[in-house]
Tab-separated table of C-alpha atoms and ligand atoms in Angstrom:
chain	number	residue	atom	x	y	z
X	1	UNK	CA	65.398	60.826	143.103
X	2	UNK	CA	63.073	62.644	146.062
X	3	UNK	CA	60.526	63.203	143.479
X	4	UNK	CA	57.791	61.466	141.454
X	5	UNK	CA	57.639	58.600	143.140
X	6	UNK	CA	53.677	58.250	141.986
X	7	UNK	CA	53.649	58.662	138.007
X	8	UNK	CA	50.566	61.162	137.757
X	9	UNK	CA	51.015	60.849	133.982
X	10	UNK	CA	52.109	64.225	133.564
X	11	UNK	CA	54.545	65.032	130.870
X	12	UNK	CA	54.565	68.704	130.480
X	13	UNK	CA	52.355	71.609	131.213
X	14	UNK	CA	49.848	72.503	128.025
X	15	UNK	CA	47.924	75.538	127.251
X	16	UNK	CA	43.836	75.685	127.095
X	17	UNK	CA	44.538	76.368	123.406
X	18	UNK	CA	46.465	72.800	122.794
X	19	UNK	CA	43.446	71.076	125.128
X	20	UNK	CA	40.596	69.797	123.497
X	21	UNK	CA	37.401	67.794	124.103
X	22	UNK	CA	36.599	66.858	127.543
X	23	UNK	CA	40.238	68.012	128.834
X	24	UNK	CA	39.708	71.451	127.599
X	25	UNK	CA	36.099	71.939	128.845
X	26	UNK	CA	37.423	70.673	132.079
X	27	UNK	CA	39.951	73.319	132.331
X	28	UNK	CA	37.858	76.325	130.995
X	29	UNK	CA	35.579	75.570	134.309
X	30	UNK	CA	38.931	75.573	136.250
X	31	UNK	CA	39.824	78.656	134.780
X	32	UNK	CA	36.349	80.259	135.476
X	33	UNK	CA	36.579	79.184	139.229
X	34	UNK	CA	33.967	76.253	139.183
X	35	UNK	CA	34.691	73.477	141.743
X	36	UNK	CA	35.280	70.161	140.811
X	37	UNK	CA	33.035	67.287	142.708
X	38	UNK	CA	33.854	63.784	142.499
X	39	UNK	CA	30.863	62.847	139.865
X	40	UNK	CA	32.572	65.080	137.265
X	41	UNK	CA	34.654	64.390	134.455
X	42	UNK	CA	38.452	64.788	135.483
X	43	UNK	CA	41.313	63.782	133.537
X	44	UNK	CA	43.417	60.962	135.159
X	45	UNK	CA	46.494	62.953	135.673
X	46	UNK	CA	44.234	65.217	137.766
X	47	UNK	CA	42.716	62.487	139.778
X	48	UNK	CA	46.439	60.889	140.629
X	49	UNK	CA	47.948	64.286	141.854
X	50	UNK	CA	44.856	64.853	143.875
X	51	UNK	CA	45.249	61.649	145.424
X	52	UNK	CA	48.967	61.737	145.380
X	53	UNK	CA	49.061	65.322	147.558
X	54	UNK	CA	45.802	64.413	149.754
X	55	UNK	CA	46.932	60.795	150.618
X	56	UNK	CA	50.477	62.200	151.634
X	57	UNK	CA	48.769	65.282	153.520
X	58	UNK	CA	46.423	62.349	155.409
X	59	UNK	CA	49.896	60.643	156.267
X	60	UNK	CA	51.196	63.288	157.329
X	61	UNK	CA	48.552	64.071	159.809
X	62	UNK	CA	48.754	60.402	161.966
X	63	UNK	CA	52.347	60.558	161.589
X	64	UNK	CA	52.476	63.989	162.823
X	65	UNK	CA	50.544	62.569	165.817
X	66	UNK	CA	53.840	60.853	167.010
X	67	UNK	CA	56.242	63.403	168.220
X	68	UNK	CA	53.385	65.113	170.024
X	69	UNK	CA	52.218	61.942	171.321
X	70	UNK	CA	55.370	61.100	172.981
X	71	UNK	CA	54.864	63.785	175.603
X	72	UNK	CA	51.315	63.326	176.635
X	73	UNK	CA	52.621	61.222	179.596
X	74	UNK	CA	55.049	64.159	180.618
X	75	UNK	CA	52.946	67.221	179.806
X	76	UNK	CA	53.867	69.508	182.807
X	77	UNK	CA	50.462	69.925	184.207
X	78	UNK	CA	46.683	68.622	183.938
X	79	UNK	CA	45.557	71.399	181.752
X	80	UNK	CA	48.560	71.085	179.499
X	81	UNK	CA	47.812	67.683	179.027
X	82	UNK	CA	44.333	68.021	178.523
X	83	UNK	CA	44.993	70.395	175.814
X	84	UNK	CA	48.091	68.622	174.133
X	85	UNK	CA	45.754	65.401	174.344
X	86	UNK	CA	42.882	67.188	172.358
X	87	UNK	CA	45.418	68.406	170.018
X	88	UNK	CA	46.836	65.535	168.997
X	89	UNK	CA	43.071	63.913	168.553
X	90	UNK	CA	42.701	66.689	166.465
X	91	UNK	CA	45.395	65.714	164.037
X	92	UNK	CA	43.569	62.198	164.005
X	93	UNK	CA	40.776	63.517	162.887
X	94	UNK	CA	42.331	65.675	159.984
X	95	UNK	CA	43.820	62.244	158.990
X	96	UNK	CA	40.302	60.892	158.643
X	97	UNK	CA	38.705	64.169	156.875
X	98	UNK	CA	41.455	63.501	154.373
X	99	UNK	CA	41.444	60.060	153.554
X	100	UNK	CA	37.760	60.297	153.385
X	101	UNK	CA	38.525	63.172	150.671
X	102	UNK	CA	40.839	61.016	148.997
X	103	UNK	CA	38.532	58.231	149.043
X	104	UNK	CA	36.162	60.052	146.797
X	105	UNK	CA	38.344	59.929	144.130
X	106	UNK	CA	37.847	56.122	143.696
X	107	UNK	CA	40.942	54.705	146.239
X	108	UNK	CA	40.691	52.971	149.001
X	109	UNK	CA	41.940	53.778	152.577
X	110	UNK	CA	43.550	50.513	153.107
X	111	UNK	CA	45.910	50.936	150.081
X	112	UNK	CA	46.735	54.304	150.886
X	113	UNK	CA	47.910	53.032	154.320
X	114	UNK	CA	49.303	49.965	152.999
X	115	UNK	CA	51.407	51.964	150.559
X	116	UNK	CA	52.422	54.252	153.760
X	117	UNK	CA	53.250	51.140	155.867
X	118	UNK	CA	55.541	49.687	152.942
X	119	UNK	CA	57.408	52.783	152.734
X	120	UNK	CA	55.891	53.716	149.583
X	121	UNK	CA	54.190	56.757	150.247
X	122	UNK	CA	55.397	60.308	151.608
X	123	UNK	CA	54.481	62.320	154.645
X	124	UNK	CA	56.205	65.484	155.459
X	125	UNK	CA	60.006	65.445	156.484
X	126	UNK	CA	58.771	67.963	159.591
X	127	UNK	CA	57.633	64.790	161.606
X	128	UNK	CA	60.762	62.732	161.164
X	129	UNK	CA	62.599	64.949	163.803
X	130	UNK	CA	62.649	64.149	167.692
X	131	UNK	CA	61.241	65.680	170.314
X	132	UNK	CA	63.845	66.059	173.375
X	133	UNK	CA	62.028	68.453	175.748
X	134	UNK	CA	58.679	69.987	176.474
X	135	UNK	CA	59.519	73.128	174.695
X	136	UNK	CA	59.584	71.320	171.506
X	137	UNK	CA	56.032	70.915	171.619
X	138	UNK	CA	55.706	74.528	171.876
X	139	UNK	CA	58.130	74.914	168.898
X	140	UNK	CA	55.594	72.407	166.992
X	141	UNK	CA	52.634	74.180	167.708
X	142	UNK	CA	54.056	77.673	167.174
X	143	UNK	CA	56.054	76.524	163.964
X	144	UNK	CA	54.683	73.772	162.451
X	145	UNK	CA	51.057	74.591	163.136
X	146	UNK	CA	51.901	78.043	162.088
X	147	UNK	CA	53.713	76.818	158.797
X	148	UNK	CA	50.838	74.317	158.137
X	149	UNK	CA	48.037	77.230	158.275
X	150	UNK	CA	49.866	79.287	155.857
X	151	UNK	CA	50.092	76.605	153.610
X	152	UNK	CA	46.290	75.344	154.264
X	153	UNK	CA	44.163	78.207	154.118
X	154	UNK	CA	44.928	78.724	150.214
X	155	UNK	CA	43.962	74.772	149.786
X	156	UNK	CA	40.652	75.991	151.500
X	157	UNK	CA	39.764	77.873	147.953
X	158	UNK	CA	41.633	74.826	145.940
X	159	UNK	CA	39.602	73.436	142.938
X	160	UNK	CA	38.839	70.099	144.486
X	161	UNK	CA	35.406	70.169	146.310
X	162	UNK	CA	36.020	67.603	149.239
X	163	UNK	CA	39.781	68.809	149.949
X	164	UNK	CA	38.625	72.222	149.873
X	165	UNK	CA	35.993	71.466	152.570
X	166	UNK	CA	38.197	69.336	154.671
X	167	UNK	CA	40.605	72.172	155.116
X	168	UNK	CA	37.985	74.873	156.186
X	169	UNK	CA	37.612	72.783	159.731
X	170	UNK	CA	41.473	71.561	160.072
X	171	UNK	CA	42.460	75.894	159.662
X	172	UNK	CA	40.231	76.340	162.299
X	173	UNK	CA	41.473	73.854	164.377
X	174	UNK	CA	45.307	74.269	163.473
X	175	UNK	CA	44.758	77.985	164.504
X	176	UNK	CA	44.270	76.800	168.009
X	177	UNK	CA	47.075	74.304	167.610
X	178	UNK	CA	49.317	77.400	166.966
X	179	UNK	CA	48.214	79.807	170.012
X	180	UNK	CA	48.741	76.868	172.291
X	181	UNK	CA	52.194	76.377	170.929
X	182	UNK	CA	53.013	80.049	171.085
X	183	UNK	CA	51.317	79.994	174.701
X	184	UNK	CA	54.152	76.974	175.741
X	185	UNK	CA	56.486	79.438	174.504
X	186	UNK	CA	55.719	82.535	175.899
X	187	UNK	CA	55.205	80.899	179.347
X	188	UNK	CA	59.049	79.357	178.863
X	189	UNK	CA	60.581	82.321	177.374
X	190	UNK	CA	59.347	84.633	180.731
X	191	UNK	CA	60.564	81.723	183.175
X	192	UNK	CA	63.776	80.838	184.454
X	193	UNK	CA	67.258	81.032	182.618
X	194	UNK	CA	66.986	77.244	182.283
X	195	UNK	CA	63.479	77.505	180.667
X	196	UNK	CA	64.391	80.484	178.471
X	197	UNK	CA	67.353	78.132	177.050
X	198	UNK	CA	65.029	75.340	176.274
X	199	UNK	CA	62.725	77.290	174.497
X	200	UNK	CA	65.822	79.083	172.381
X	201	UNK	CA	67.463	75.266	171.952
X	202	UNK	CA	63.609	74.160	170.723
X	203	UNK	CA	63.394	77.061	168.275
X	204	UNK	CA	66.991	76.298	167.010
X	205	UNK	CA	66.438	72.771	166.043
X	206	UNK	CA	62.783	73.406	164.646
X	207	UNK	CA	63.557	76.432	162.898
X	208	UNK	CA	65.176	75.027	159.644
X	209	UNK	CA	62.864	72.043	159.597
X	210	UNK	CA	59.622	74.317	159.387
X	211	UNK	CA	60.704	76.327	156.450
X	212	UNK	CA	61.819	73.381	154.684
X	213	UNK	CA	58.100	71.921	155.175
X	214	UNK	CA	56.988	73.938	152.058
X	215	UNK	CA	58.946	72.048	149.955
X	216	UNK	CA	61.536	72.212	147.365
X	217	UNK	CA	62.417	75.730	146.069
X	218	UNK	CA	60.432	76.837	143.063
X	219	UNK	CA	63.161	76.025	140.664
X	220	UNK	CA	63.024	72.756	141.794
X	221	UNK	CA	59.569	71.733	142.078
X	222	UNK	CA	58.447	69.022	139.589
X	223	UNK	CA	54.663	69.426	140.568
X	224	UNK	CA	53.604	73.362	140.897
X	225	UNK	CA	53.343	74.334	137.359
X	226	UNK	CA	50.658	71.684	136.734
X	227	UNK	CA	49.189	71.826	139.879
X	228	UNK	CA	48.821	75.545	139.847
X	229	UNK	CA	47.042	75.799	136.225
X	230	UNK	CA	44.625	73.195	138.144
X	231	UNK	CA	44.292	75.630	140.886
X	232	UNK	CA	45.474	72.852	143.283
X	233	UNK	CA	47.993	75.257	144.363
X	234	UNK	CA	47.104	78.892	144.670
X	235	UNK	CA	50.717	79.840	145.855
X	236	UNK	CA	54.218	78.629	145.080
X	237	UNK	CA	56.433	76.796	147.635
X	238	UNK	CA	58.523	80.065	147.775
X	239	UNK	CA	55.904	82.526	148.253
X	240	UNK	CA	54.205	80.345	151.183
X	241	UNK	CA	57.532	80.072	152.947
X	242	UNK	CA	58.577	83.855	152.584
X	243	UNK	CA	54.714	84.405	153.908
X	244	UNK	CA	55.438	82.158	156.779
X	245	UNK	CA	59.059	83.880	157.582
X	246	UNK	CA	58.001	87.224	157.442
X	247	UNK	CA	55.341	86.599	160.040
X	248	UNK	CA	56.878	84.389	162.270
X	249	UNK	CA	60.178	86.407	162.623
X	250	UNK	CA	58.321	89.210	164.576
X	251	UNK	CA	56.599	86.537	166.741
X	252	UNK	CA	60.236	85.699	167.401
X	253	UNK	CA	61.006	88.961	168.597
X	254	UNK	CA	58.011	89.186	170.877
X	255	UNK	CA	59.695	86.187	172.757
X	256	UNK	CA	62.886	87.965	172.920
X	257	UNK	CA	64.265	84.593	171.243
X	258	UNK	CA	66.868	84.544	168.249
X	259	UNK	CA	65.976	82.863	164.683
X	260	UNK	CA	69.016	80.439	164.363
X	261	UNK	CA	69.871	82.382	161.315
X	262	UNK	CA	72.998	84.842	161.020
X	263	UNK	CA	72.353	86.016	157.831
X	264	UNK	CA	68.556	86.894	158.584
X	265	UNK	CA	67.788	90.612	156.967
X	266	UNK	CA	65.027	93.239	156.895
X	267	UNK	CA	64.736	93.868	153.021
X	268	UNK	CA	63.636	97.261	153.021
X	269	UNK	CA	63.104	97.343	149.234
X	270	UNK	CA	61.020	93.777	148.870
X	271	UNK	CA	59.543	94.420	152.351
X	272	UNK	CA	60.382	91.176	153.192
X	273	UNK	CA	62.858	89.285	155.316
X	274	UNK	CA	65.803	87.499	153.555
X	275	UNK	CA	67.219	84.245	155.047
X	276	UNK	CA	70.629	82.503	154.774
X	277	UNK	CA	70.864	79.339	152.476
X	278	UNK	CA	68.810	76.495	153.329
X	279	UNK	CA	70.533	72.912	153.399
X	280	UNK	CA	68.534	71.470	150.700
X	281	UNK	CA	70.830	67.780	150.994
X	282	UNK	CA	69.466	67.652	154.698
X	283	UNK	CA	65.620	68.094	153.299
X	284	UNK	CA	66.477	65.445	150.543
X	285	UNK	CA	67.891	63.307	152.880
X	286	UNK	CA	64.937	63.276	155.260
X	287	UNK	CA	62.567	62.886	152.352
X	288	UNK	CA	64.603	59.747	151.072
X	289	UNK	CA	63.963	58.069	154.332
X	290	UNK	CA	67.400	59.123	156.002
X	291	UNK	CA	66.048	61.392	158.604
X	292	UNK	CA	66.860	61.050	162.519
X	293	UNK	CA	63.398	59.261	163.333
X	294	UNK	CA	61.582	58.139	159.599
X	295	UNK	CA	62.551	54.454	160.996
X	296	UNK	CA	61.146	54.902	164.423
X	297	UNK	CA	58.176	56.536	162.829
X	298	UNK	CA	57.138	54.109	160.076
X	299	UNK	CA	57.776	51.266	163.332
X	300	UNK	CA	55.398	52.779	165.395
X	301	UNK	CA	52.693	53.408	162.768
X	302	UNK	CA	53.084	49.617	161.577
X	303	UNK	CA	52.838	48.415	165.395
X	304	UNK	CA	49.947	51.009	165.951
X	305	UNK	CA	48.044	49.171	163.041
X	306	UNK	CA	48.664	45.578	164.118
X	307	UNK	CA	47.817	46.274	167.722
X	308	UNK	CA	44.653	47.978	166.478
X	309	UNK	CA	43.422	44.809	164.376
X	310	UNK	CA	41.103	43.695	167.109
X	311	UNK	CA	39.172	47.107	167.417
X	312	UNK	CA	38.818	46.773	163.310
X	313	UNK	CA	37.345	43.447	163.679
X	314	UNK	CA	34.743	43.995	166.221
X	315	UNK	CA	33.437	47.127	164.395
X	316	UNK	CA	33.424	44.937	161.075
X	317	UNK	CA	31.538	42.003	163.269
X	318	UNK	CA	29.035	45.066	164.899
X	319	UNK	CA	28.442	46.359	161.354
X	320	UNK	CA	27.437	43.028	160.242
X	321	UNK	CA	25.193	42.439	162.909
X	322	UNK	CA	23.528	45.682	162.787
X	323	UNK	CA	23.119	45.406	159.171
X	324	UNK	CA	21.382	41.319	159.477
X	325	UNK	CA	19.310	43.534	162.429
X	326	UNK	CA	18.294	45.549	160.404
X	327	UNK	CA	17.294	43.911	157.382
X	328	UNK	CA	15.431	40.724	159.299
X	329	UNK	CA	14.074	42.954	162.267
X	330	UNK	CA	15.671	40.579	164.996
X	331	UNK	CA	18.069	41.065	167.597
X	332	UNK	CA	21.040	39.089	167.871
B	1	BYC	N1	58.044	66.467	152.927
B	1	BYC	O1	57.065	69.152	142.938
B	1	BYC	P1	57.084	69.680	144.851
B	1	BYC	C1	50.734	69.070	159.329
B	1	BYC	C2	57.735	66.613	147.709
B	1	BYC	S1	50.710	68.470	157.984
B	1	BYC	C3	58.250	65.576	152.435
B	1	BYC	O2	56.974	71.039	145.140
B	1	BYC	P2	53.769	69.440	145.171
B	1	BYC	C4	50.701	69.040	160.292
B	1	BYC	C5	56.450	66.047	147.059
B	1	BYC	O3	55.580	65.336	147.550
B	1	BYC	C6	51.573	68.801	156.861
B	1	BYC	N2	58.017	65.395	150.993
B	1	BYC	O4	55.602	68.901	144.949
B	1	BYC	C7	50.104	67.592	161.026
B	1	BYC	C8	57.334	65.535	145.956
B	1	BYC	O5	57.488	64.492	145.979
B	1	BYC	P3	56.227	63.427	144.746
B	1	BYC	C9	51.619	68.256	155.677
B	1	BYC	C10	58.010	66.579	150.360
B	1	BYC	O6	53.063	68.604	145.703
B	1	BYC	C11	50.443	67.424	162.822
B	1	BYC	C12	58.309	66.488	145.915
B	1	BYC	O7	59.035	66.519	146.974
B	1	BYC	N3	50.895	69.255	154.733
B	1	BYC	O8	50.962	70.479	158.986
B	1	BYC	O9	53.342	70.591	143.934
B	1	BYC	C13	50.938	67.995	163.458
B	1	BYC	C14	58.436	67.730	144.793
B	1	BYC	O10	58.129	68.463	145.291
B	1	BYC	C15	57.984	67.975	151.068
B	1	BYC	C16	50.234	68.984	153.495
B	1	BYC	O11	50.652	67.912	152.878
B	1	BYC	C17	57.829	67.839	152.121
B	1	BYC	N4	58.003	68.877	153.465
B	1	BYC	O12	54.401	70.496	146.590
B	1	BYC	C18	50.923	69.181	162.994
B	1	BYC	C19	50.211	69.994	152.231
B	1	BYC	N5	57.665	68.608	150.222
B	1	BYC	O13	55.215	63.422	145.307
B	1	BYC	C20	51.299	69.901	161.720
B	1	BYC	C21	49.369	69.646	151.378
B	1	BYC	C22	57.460	68.546	149.094
B	1	BYC	O14	56.460	63.579	143.443
B	1	BYC	N6	50.601	69.656	150.144
B	1	BYC	N7	57.858	67.180	148.840
B	1	BYC	O15	57.093	62.049	145.471
B	1	BYC	C23	50.823	70.375	149.699
B	1	BYC	O16	50.734	71.709	149.643
B	1	BYC	C24	52.205	70.416	148.557
B	1	BYC	O17	51.845	68.389	148.232
B	1	BYC	C25	53.656	70.542	149.080
B	1	BYC	C26	54.657	70.226	147.809
B	1	BYC	C27	53.469	72.127	149.078
B	1	BYC	C28	54.011	70.211	150.387
């Protein structure tokens, strides 16, 4: 089973009329568009749902540093290297805002990170694919950050204050990331025949995983109904996926690259693109841990954690020393 590893306690969606007391008052506040803040009363299942989603999101940001980090030493110019370094650093920052937002719900960052390292927590399927060429860095910025923006702009207006506020800054940075990716693709697409082939190959490999990033189809999305009622989700997985496709196909046309889907067609009646069948078996396999790079990604995260132990120890010792100095007025 690929879903509900975390039991959020939601059995079925109940209407406002079926709720009473605190729960009813809570739902009425949500329905009125009032933001929920950490000190407000909230149902335990709302808290658990947010911890699940925000921590998965945080893990995705820091695991997402790995495929791109792989190219920092091999970026083709100093400018590209500096830009990629800044982007990867931004993703680390996004992870930090999100872990901090999760902590406002009463969980500890150490516990969340342990769950990631023990393979109990999910992170986005997209980061289990390899970055084989420089064009993959362009494709990630263009497609993956492009998809992230479409998913995250509505989250800026979600019902939980700290999550929504974190998303405002994240989205601004993601739009810079998307542009740097599209710029890499533009240069390659206008370059030599070998560079054009490289750009097309990256699009071929990243297109379907990016389409899958939005999660299972609405008919199989176990959390959507309750998360929509709580205004954690403002649009369904399929709605956002369609928005991504409609936005991205013209961008591929502009690059004169071909989306790897023989069934892709403009649907005049719907004013949207129709696409071919998505291979959900591949999605489920990647989420289960059987993607091309799942093991490598977790091993890299555990290794980074172990090798960073001295930094955490030094920071803790420094904090302890300055607290004592502040209390006693003595310099040690
Ligand atoms: N990969 O009922 P559903 C980034 C799981 S960071 C893995 O629809 P929900 C970036 C889902 O967790 C991108 N698992 O769930 C970073 C659930 O399993 P559990 C990350 C997935 O939560 C660096 C089950 O499938 N963005 O962009 O209502 C560099 C059923 O799904 C995936 C976020 O995290 C997936 N793709 O909706 C560049 C955004 N999809 O928990 C870029 C915040 C679904 O029951 N998250 N699952 O075990 C969300 O918006 C929602 O959580 C989702 C899923 C739309 C992803």
